[in-house]
Every structure is written in C-alpha cells, then in structure tokens.
PDB file of C-alpha atoms in Angstrom:
ATOM      1  CA  UNK A  26     -49.759  32.995 -48.538  1.00 42.00           C
ATOM      2  CA  UNK A  27     -49.831  36.889 -47.977  1.00 45.00           C
ATOM      3  CA  UNK A  28     -46.591  38.598 -47.882  1.00 50.00           C
ATOM      4  CA  UNK A  29     -47.761  42.741 -46.559  1.00 50.00           C
ATOM      5  CA  UNK A  30     -44.492  45.651 -46.793  1.00 50.00           C
ATOM      6  CA  UNK A  31     -45.683  48.847 -45.348  1.00 52.00           C
ATOM      7  CA  UNK A  32     -45.389  52.094 -47.154  1.00 53.00           C
ATOM      8  CA  UNK A  33     -46.424  55.286 -45.493  1.00 56.00           C
ATOM      9  CA  UNK A  34     -50.018  55.301 -45.177  1.00 56.00           C
ATOM     10  CA  UNK A  35     -51.275  51.931 -45.654  1.00 58.00           C
ATOM     11  CA  UNK A  36     -49.653  48.339 -46.205  1.00 59.00           C
ATOM     12  CA  UNK A  37     -49.456  46.248 -50.137  1.00 61.00           C
ATOM     13  CA  UNK A  38     -50.520  42.920 -49.445  1.00 64.00           C
ATOM     14  CA  UNK A  39     -49.365  40.043 -51.914  1.00 61.00           C
ATOM     15  CA  UNK A  40     -50.763  36.719 -52.397  1.00 64.00           C
ATOM     16  CA  UNK A  41     -49.690  34.081 -54.507  1.00 61.00           C
ATOM     17  CA  UNK A  42     -51.289  34.103 -57.662  1.00 60.00           C
ATOM     18  CA  UNK A  43     -49.993  37.677 -58.255  1.00 58.00           C
ATOM     19  CA  UNK A  44     -46.138  36.592 -58.731  1.00 54.00           C
ATOM     20  CA  UNK A  45     -47.907  34.136 -61.412  1.00 53.00           C
ATOM     21  CA  UNK A  46     -48.334  37.666 -62.975  1.00 53.00           C
ATOM     22  CA  UNK A  47     -45.034  37.845 -62.720  1.00 57.00           C
ATOM     23  CA  UNK A  48     -44.036  34.644 -64.131  1.00 52.00           C
ATOM     24  CA  UNK A  49     -42.477  33.852 -60.950  1.00 53.00           C
ATOM     25  CA  UNK A  50     -43.121  31.271 -58.267  1.00 53.00           C
ATOM     26  CA  UNK A  51     -43.727  31.948 -55.011  1.00 52.00           C
ATOM     27  CA  UNK A  52     -40.006  31.506 -54.568  1.00 52.00           C
ATOM     28  CA  UNK A  53     -39.725  34.131 -57.074  1.00 55.00           C
ATOM     29  CA  UNK A  54     -38.352  31.188 -59.504  1.00 56.00           C
ATOM     30  CA  UNK A  55     -39.021  31.390 -62.904  1.00 57.00           C
ATOM     31  CA  UNK A  56     -42.116  29.553 -63.912  1.00 51.00           C
ATOM     32  CA  UNK A  57     -41.668  29.195 -67.546  1.00 52.00           C
ATOM     33  CA  UNK A  58     -38.301  29.531 -68.532  1.00 51.00           C
ATOM     34  CA  UNK A  59     -37.694  26.111 -69.341  1.00 51.00           C
ATOM     35  CA  UNK A  60     -41.017  24.618 -70.048  1.00 53.00           C
ATOM     36  CA  UNK A  61     -43.112  25.057 -73.230  1.00 54.00           C
ATOM     37  CA  UNK A  62     -47.087  23.767 -73.249  1.00 52.00           C
ATOM     38  CA  UNK A  63     -47.552  20.957 -76.006  1.00 53.00           C
ATOM     39  CA  UNK A  64     -50.721  19.473 -77.313  1.00 56.00           C
ATOM     40  CA  UNK A  65     -52.230  19.126 -74.583  1.00 58.00           C
ATOM     41  CA  UNK A  66     -51.741  21.660 -72.228  1.00 60.00           C
ATOM     42  CA  UNK A  67     -49.085  19.927 -70.341  1.00 66.00           C
ATOM     43  CA  UNK A  68     -45.625  21.424 -69.378  1.00 78.00           C
ATOM     44  CA  UNK A  69     -42.609  19.931 -71.720  1.00 86.00           C
ATOM     45  CA  UNK A  70     -39.139  21.094 -70.677  1.00 90.00           C
ATOM     46  CA  UNK A  71     -37.530  23.331 -73.611  1.00 92.00           C
ATOM     47  CA  UNK A  72     -34.099  22.603 -74.344  1.00 93.00           C
ATOM     48  CA  UNK A  73     -32.121  25.207 -76.565  1.00 93.00           C
ATOM     49  CA  UNK A  74     -29.400  23.367 -78.843  1.00 93.00           C
ATOM     50  CA  UNK A  75     -26.592  25.838 -78.588  1.00 93.00           C
ATOM     51  CA  UNK A  76     -24.323  27.153 -76.431  1.00 91.00           C
ATOM     52  CA  UNK A  77     -26.218  30.607 -74.985  1.00 92.00           C
ATOM     53  CA  UNK A  78     -24.152  33.701 -74.669  1.00 91.00           C
ATOM     54  CA  UNK A  79     -24.654  33.408 -70.483  1.00 90.00           C
ATOM     55  CA  UNK A  80     -22.700  29.977 -70.925  1.00 91.00           C
ATOM     56  CA  UNK A  81     -19.292  31.930 -72.729  1.00 89.00           C
ATOM     57  CA  UNK A  82     -18.531  33.263 -69.425  1.00 88.00           C
ATOM     58  CA  UNK A  83     -15.350  33.371 -68.196  1.00 90.00           C
ATOM     59  CA  UNK A  84     -14.732  30.784 -64.546  1.00 90.00           C
ATOM     60  CA  UNK A  85     -12.088  31.686 -62.209  1.00 91.00           C
ATOM     61  CA  UNK A  86     -10.270  28.859 -60.966  1.00 90.00           C
ATOM     62  CA  UNK A  87     -12.426  27.980 -57.546  1.00 92.00           C
ATOM     63  CA  UNK A  88     -15.279  27.640 -60.071  1.00 91.00           C
ATOM     64  CA  UNK A  89     -19.015  29.216 -59.568  1.00 91.00           C
ATOM     65  CA  UNK A  90     -21.749  27.910 -58.332  1.00 91.00           C
ATOM     66  CA  UNK A  91     -24.360  29.472 -59.015  1.00 91.00           C
ATOM     67  CA  UNK A  92     -23.147  29.029 -62.861  1.00 91.00           C
ATOM     68  CA  UNK A  93     -22.425  25.231 -62.222  1.00 93.00           C
ATOM     69  CA  UNK A  94     -26.608  25.305 -60.824  1.00 92.00           C
ATOM     70  CA  UNK A  95     -27.623  27.847 -64.566  1.00 93.00           C
ATOM     71  CA  UNK A  96     -26.114  24.576 -66.264  1.00 93.00           C
ATOM     72  CA  UNK A  97     -27.036  22.013 -64.080  1.00 93.00           C
ATOM     73  CA  UNK A  98     -30.629  23.482 -64.965  1.00 93.00           C
ATOM     74  CA  UNK A  99     -30.267  23.491 -68.283  1.00 94.00           C
ATOM     75  CA  UNK A 100     -28.300  20.222 -69.048  1.00 94.00           C
ATOM     76  CA  UNK A 101     -29.526  18.059 -66.211  1.00 93.00           C
ATOM     77  CA  UNK A 102     -31.194  15.287 -66.335  1.00 94.00           C
ATOM     78  CA  UNK A 103     -31.425  14.762 -70.218  1.00 95.00           C
ATOM     79  CA  UNK A 104     -30.628  11.805 -71.625  1.00 95.00           C
ATOM     80  CA  UNK A 105     -28.470  10.618 -74.610  1.00 94.00           C
ATOM     81  CA  UNK A 106     -27.448   7.950 -77.357  1.00 92.00           C
ATOM     82  CA  UNK A 107     -23.575   7.541 -76.698  1.00 88.00           C
ATOM     83  CA  UNK A 108     -23.395   5.759 -80.470  1.00 79.00           C
ATOM     84  CA  UNK A 109     -18.779   5.965 -80.268  1.00 79.00           C
ATOM     85  CA  UNK A 110     -19.198   3.422 -76.967  1.00 78.00           C
ATOM     86  CA  UNK A 111     -21.637   0.765 -78.207  1.00 80.00           C
ATOM     87  CA  UNK A 112     -24.490   2.540 -79.058  1.00 86.00           C
ATOM     88  CA  UNK A 113     -25.372   2.906 -74.726  1.00 89.00           C
ATOM     89  CA  UNK A 114     -28.011   5.163 -72.814  1.00 92.00           C
ATOM     90  CA  UNK A 115     -26.518   7.613 -71.120  1.00 91.00           C
ATOM     91  CA  UNK A 116     -28.314  10.473 -68.805  1.00 94.00           C
ATOM     92  CA  UNK A 117     -26.340  13.593 -67.145  1.00 93.00           C
ATOM     93  CA  UNK A 118     -26.133  13.908 -63.307  1.00 92.00           C
ATOM     94  CA  UNK A 119     -29.807  16.126 -62.027  1.00 92.00           C
ATOM     95  CA  UNK A 120     -27.130  17.439 -59.722  1.00 91.00           C
ATOM     96  CA  UNK A 121     -23.995  18.342 -60.817  1.00 89.00           C
ATOM     97  CA  UNK A 122     -21.315  19.665 -63.288  1.00 90.00           C
ATOM     98  CA  UNK A 123     -17.997  18.000 -63.528  1.00 90.00           C
ATOM     99  CA  UNK A 124     -15.568  20.972 -62.730  1.00 90.00           C
ATOM    100  CA  UNK A 125     -12.363  21.516 -65.092  1.00 90.00           C
ATOM    101  CA  UNK A 126      -9.266  23.690 -63.331  1.00 90.00           C
ATOM    102  CA  UNK A 127      -7.318  23.809 -66.523  1.00 89.00           C
ATOM    103  CA  UNK A 128      -4.917  27.404 -66.266  1.00 86.00           C
ATOM    104  CA  UNK A 129      -7.074  30.333 -68.276  1.00 82.00           C
ATOM    105  CA  UNK A 130      -9.770  27.807 -69.367  1.00 88.00           C
ATOM    106  CA  UNK A 131     -11.520  26.279 -66.577  1.00 91.00           C
ATOM    107  CA  UNK A 132     -14.495  24.707 -67.114  1.00 91.00           C
ATOM    108  CA  UNK A 133     -17.612  22.921 -66.961  1.00 93.00           C
ATOM    109  CA  UNK A 134     -18.231  19.673 -68.287  1.00 93.00           C
ATOM    110  CA  UNK A 135     -21.423  17.014 -68.198  1.00 93.00           C
ATOM    111  CA  UNK A 136     -21.810  14.260 -65.622  1.00 91.00           C
ATOM    112  CA  UNK A 137     -22.852  11.333 -68.098  1.00 91.00           C
ATOM    113  CA  UNK A 138     -23.920   8.892 -65.791  1.00 91.00           C
ATOM    114  CA  UNK A 139     -24.496   5.528 -67.524  1.00 88.00           C
ATOM    115  CA  UNK A 140     -27.021   2.240 -66.638  1.00 86.00           C
ATOM    116  CA  UNK A 141     -25.237   1.248 -62.751  1.00 86.00           C
ATOM    117  CA  UNK A 142     -23.823   4.499 -61.900  1.00 89.00           C
ATOM    118  CA  UNK A 143     -24.902   5.786 -58.509  1.00 89.00           C
ATOM    119  CA  UNK A 144     -25.320   8.966 -57.559  1.00 87.00           C
ATOM    120  CA  UNK A 145     -24.833   8.735 -53.512  1.00 86.00           C
ATOM    121  CA  UNK A 146     -21.310   7.363 -54.601  1.00 85.00           C
ATOM    122  CA  UNK A 147     -18.487   9.216 -55.481  1.00 83.00           C
ATOM    123  CA  UNK A 148     -17.496   9.060 -59.587  1.00 80.00           C
ATOM    124  CA  UNK A 149     -14.094   8.084 -59.059  1.00 82.00           C
ATOM    125  CA  UNK A 150     -15.249   5.233 -56.951  1.00 85.00           C
ATOM    126  CA  UNK A 151     -17.597   4.244 -59.854  1.00 86.00           C
ATOM    127  CA  UNK A 152     -14.480   4.954 -63.233  1.00 83.00           C
ATOM    128  CA  UNK A 153     -16.755   2.710 -65.306  1.00 85.00           C
ATOM    129  CA  UNK A 154     -20.015   3.885 -64.956  1.00 88.00           C
ATOM    130  CA  UNK A 155     -19.810   7.809 -66.357  1.00 91.00           C
ATOM    131  CA  UNK A 156     -17.427   9.589 -68.980  1.00 89.00           C
ATOM    132  CA  UNK A 157     -17.436  13.393 -69.088  1.00 90.00           C
ATOM    133  CA  UNK A 158     -18.984  15.543 -71.817  1.00 91.00           C
ATOM    134  CA  UNK A 159     -18.188  18.860 -73.109  1.00 91.00           C
ATOM    135  CA  UNK A 160     -21.019  21.895 -73.453  1.00 91.00           C
ATOM    136  CA  UNK A 161     -20.578  21.214 -77.182  1.00 89.00           C
ATOM    137  CA  UNK A 162     -22.244  20.486 -80.821  1.00 92.00           C
ATOM    138  CA  UNK A 163     -21.313  16.896 -80.750  1.00 92.00           C
ATOM    139  CA  UNK A 164     -23.443  16.891 -77.294  1.00 94.00           C
ATOM    140  CA  UNK A 165     -26.336  18.957 -78.503  1.00 94.00           C
ATOM    141  CA  UNK A 166     -26.477  16.877 -81.893  1.00 93.00           C
ATOM    142  CA  UNK A 167     -27.076  13.330 -79.685  1.00 94.00           C
ATOM    143  CA  UNK A 168     -29.865  14.832 -77.471  1.00 95.00           C
ATOM    144  CA  UNK A 169     -31.526  16.580 -79.945  1.00 94.00           C
ATOM    145  CA  UNK A 170     -31.548  12.761 -82.025  1.00 94.00           C
ATOM    146  CA  UNK A 171     -32.591  11.238 -79.203  1.00 94.00           C
ATOM    147  CA  UNK A 172     -35.417  13.089 -79.025  1.00 95.00           C
ATOM    148  CA  UNK A 173     -36.911  13.485 -81.888  1.00 92.00           C
ATOM    149  CA  UNK A 174     -39.008  10.998 -81.249  1.00 90.00           C
ATOM    150  CA  UNK A 175     -39.893  12.338 -77.560  1.00 91.00           C
ATOM    151  CA  UNK A 176     -40.813  15.910 -78.118  1.00 88.00           C
ATOM    152  CA  UNK A 177     -43.321  14.918 -75.428  1.00 89.00           C
ATOM    153  CA  UNK A 178     -40.396  14.840 -73.159  1.00 92.00           C
ATOM    154  CA  UNK A 179     -37.995  17.516 -74.705  1.00 93.00           C
ATOM    155  CA  UNK A 180     -38.943  20.266 -76.793  1.00 93.00           C
ATOM    156  CA  UNK A 181     -35.462  20.178 -78.439  1.00 93.00           C
ATOM    157  CA  UNK A 182     -35.514  24.273 -79.730  1.00 92.00           C
ATOM    158  CA  UNK A 183     -32.478  23.559 -82.695  1.00 90.00           C
ATOM    159  CA  UNK A 184     -30.795  27.853 -83.512  1.00 83.00           C
ATOM    160  CA  UNK A 185     -32.098  27.768 -86.647  1.00 70.00           C
ATOM    161  CA  UNK A 186     -35.018  26.532 -86.291  1.00 49.00           C
ATOM    162  CA  UNK A 187     -36.470  30.336 -85.276  1.00 50.00           C
ATOM    163  CA  UNK A 188     -33.402  32.548 -85.748  1.00 51.00           C
ATOM    164  CA  UNK A 189     -33.477  32.342 -81.888  1.00 50.00           C
ATOM    165  CA  UNK A 190     -30.287  33.342 -79.825  1.00 50.00           C
ATOM    166  CA  UNK A 191     -30.439  33.153 -76.149  1.00 43.00           C
ATOM    167  CA  UNK A 192     -29.236  36.162 -74.002  1.00 38.00           C
ATOM    168  CA  UNK A 193     -31.136  35.696 -71.585  1.00 38.00           C
ATOM    169  CA  UNK A 194     -29.404  36.394 -68.200  1.00 38.00           C
TER     170      UNK A 194
END
C-alpha cells in the first residue's frame, strides 16, 4: 500500500492513490490506454482501426514477446464476422498472436478462433477451428462493422474520425 524511498533526510511515501494521478495502477500499468468512458460512465474498450506507428517495426527472426504482448493488448478478444466463410463469428485469441518467420518479413498474425476452438489445445490439433488474419485493412473493416451496433462493448476509432494517428509507444 505504501512505498517509501529514502532521499537524503526524510523518506518519500507513495500511496496507491498517487499513481492514479499518473494514470497508472499499482503495478505501473497504464489505466486508460485502451479505455474510454461511455455514456453511463463505464469504461469501454477503445480500438484504433488502423495500423499504428508502433506496429510498423521490424521483427527479428526470434520474434519479440514484448511486441507480441502489445499486439495482444490491441487485438486480443475482439470479434468480427467472416463473410467469406459463411458469416461465422470470429474471435481473436485473447492471449497469443501467431508468429510467421519469413526471411526479411517476419510478422505476427491474429489467431481467429471459430466456434468450438479449445484454447487449452494446440492450434495444430484443431485445424478446422481457427484461421490466421493479417493485421490490415480487411481486419479493421470487419471489426468496425461488428462493433458498429455494439459501441457499449468496444468504441472503434477510425483514423478519419478525428484525424487521429497514434504514435504512442
């Protein structure tokens, strides 16, 4: 609850409430990065429907677990309807991305879980229950369409809505 750090003569004391003014929780995680306040003052997840600057970085052949975690934070758990596969409901994996190792073009893909997908089993053992989606315009469009009438779940921000372009790292 209270963290103290000696500095010269007297210790400085911090309380959990002190971190709220910095927009951080007690673990120093950003409180509001993916949330906006809805009409009923409940936090609503925010989704930027474009490739943000931080997503354009080059990835080494071993992948990057920190980068993957940021991608999961953006895409994890989102839903959309795949109109090319008979209007099936898709949901992105809440914990993982798929790493594609390709000389000079290493990248991550969203794992799309279909109905019946078991998160406790390896994807390779349930081929008909999942697919891969590139983080691109097709995915952004499908997610935006799905949440168009579900703004209380996820607020989709389009780049042209307010001229926004997230360069946040």
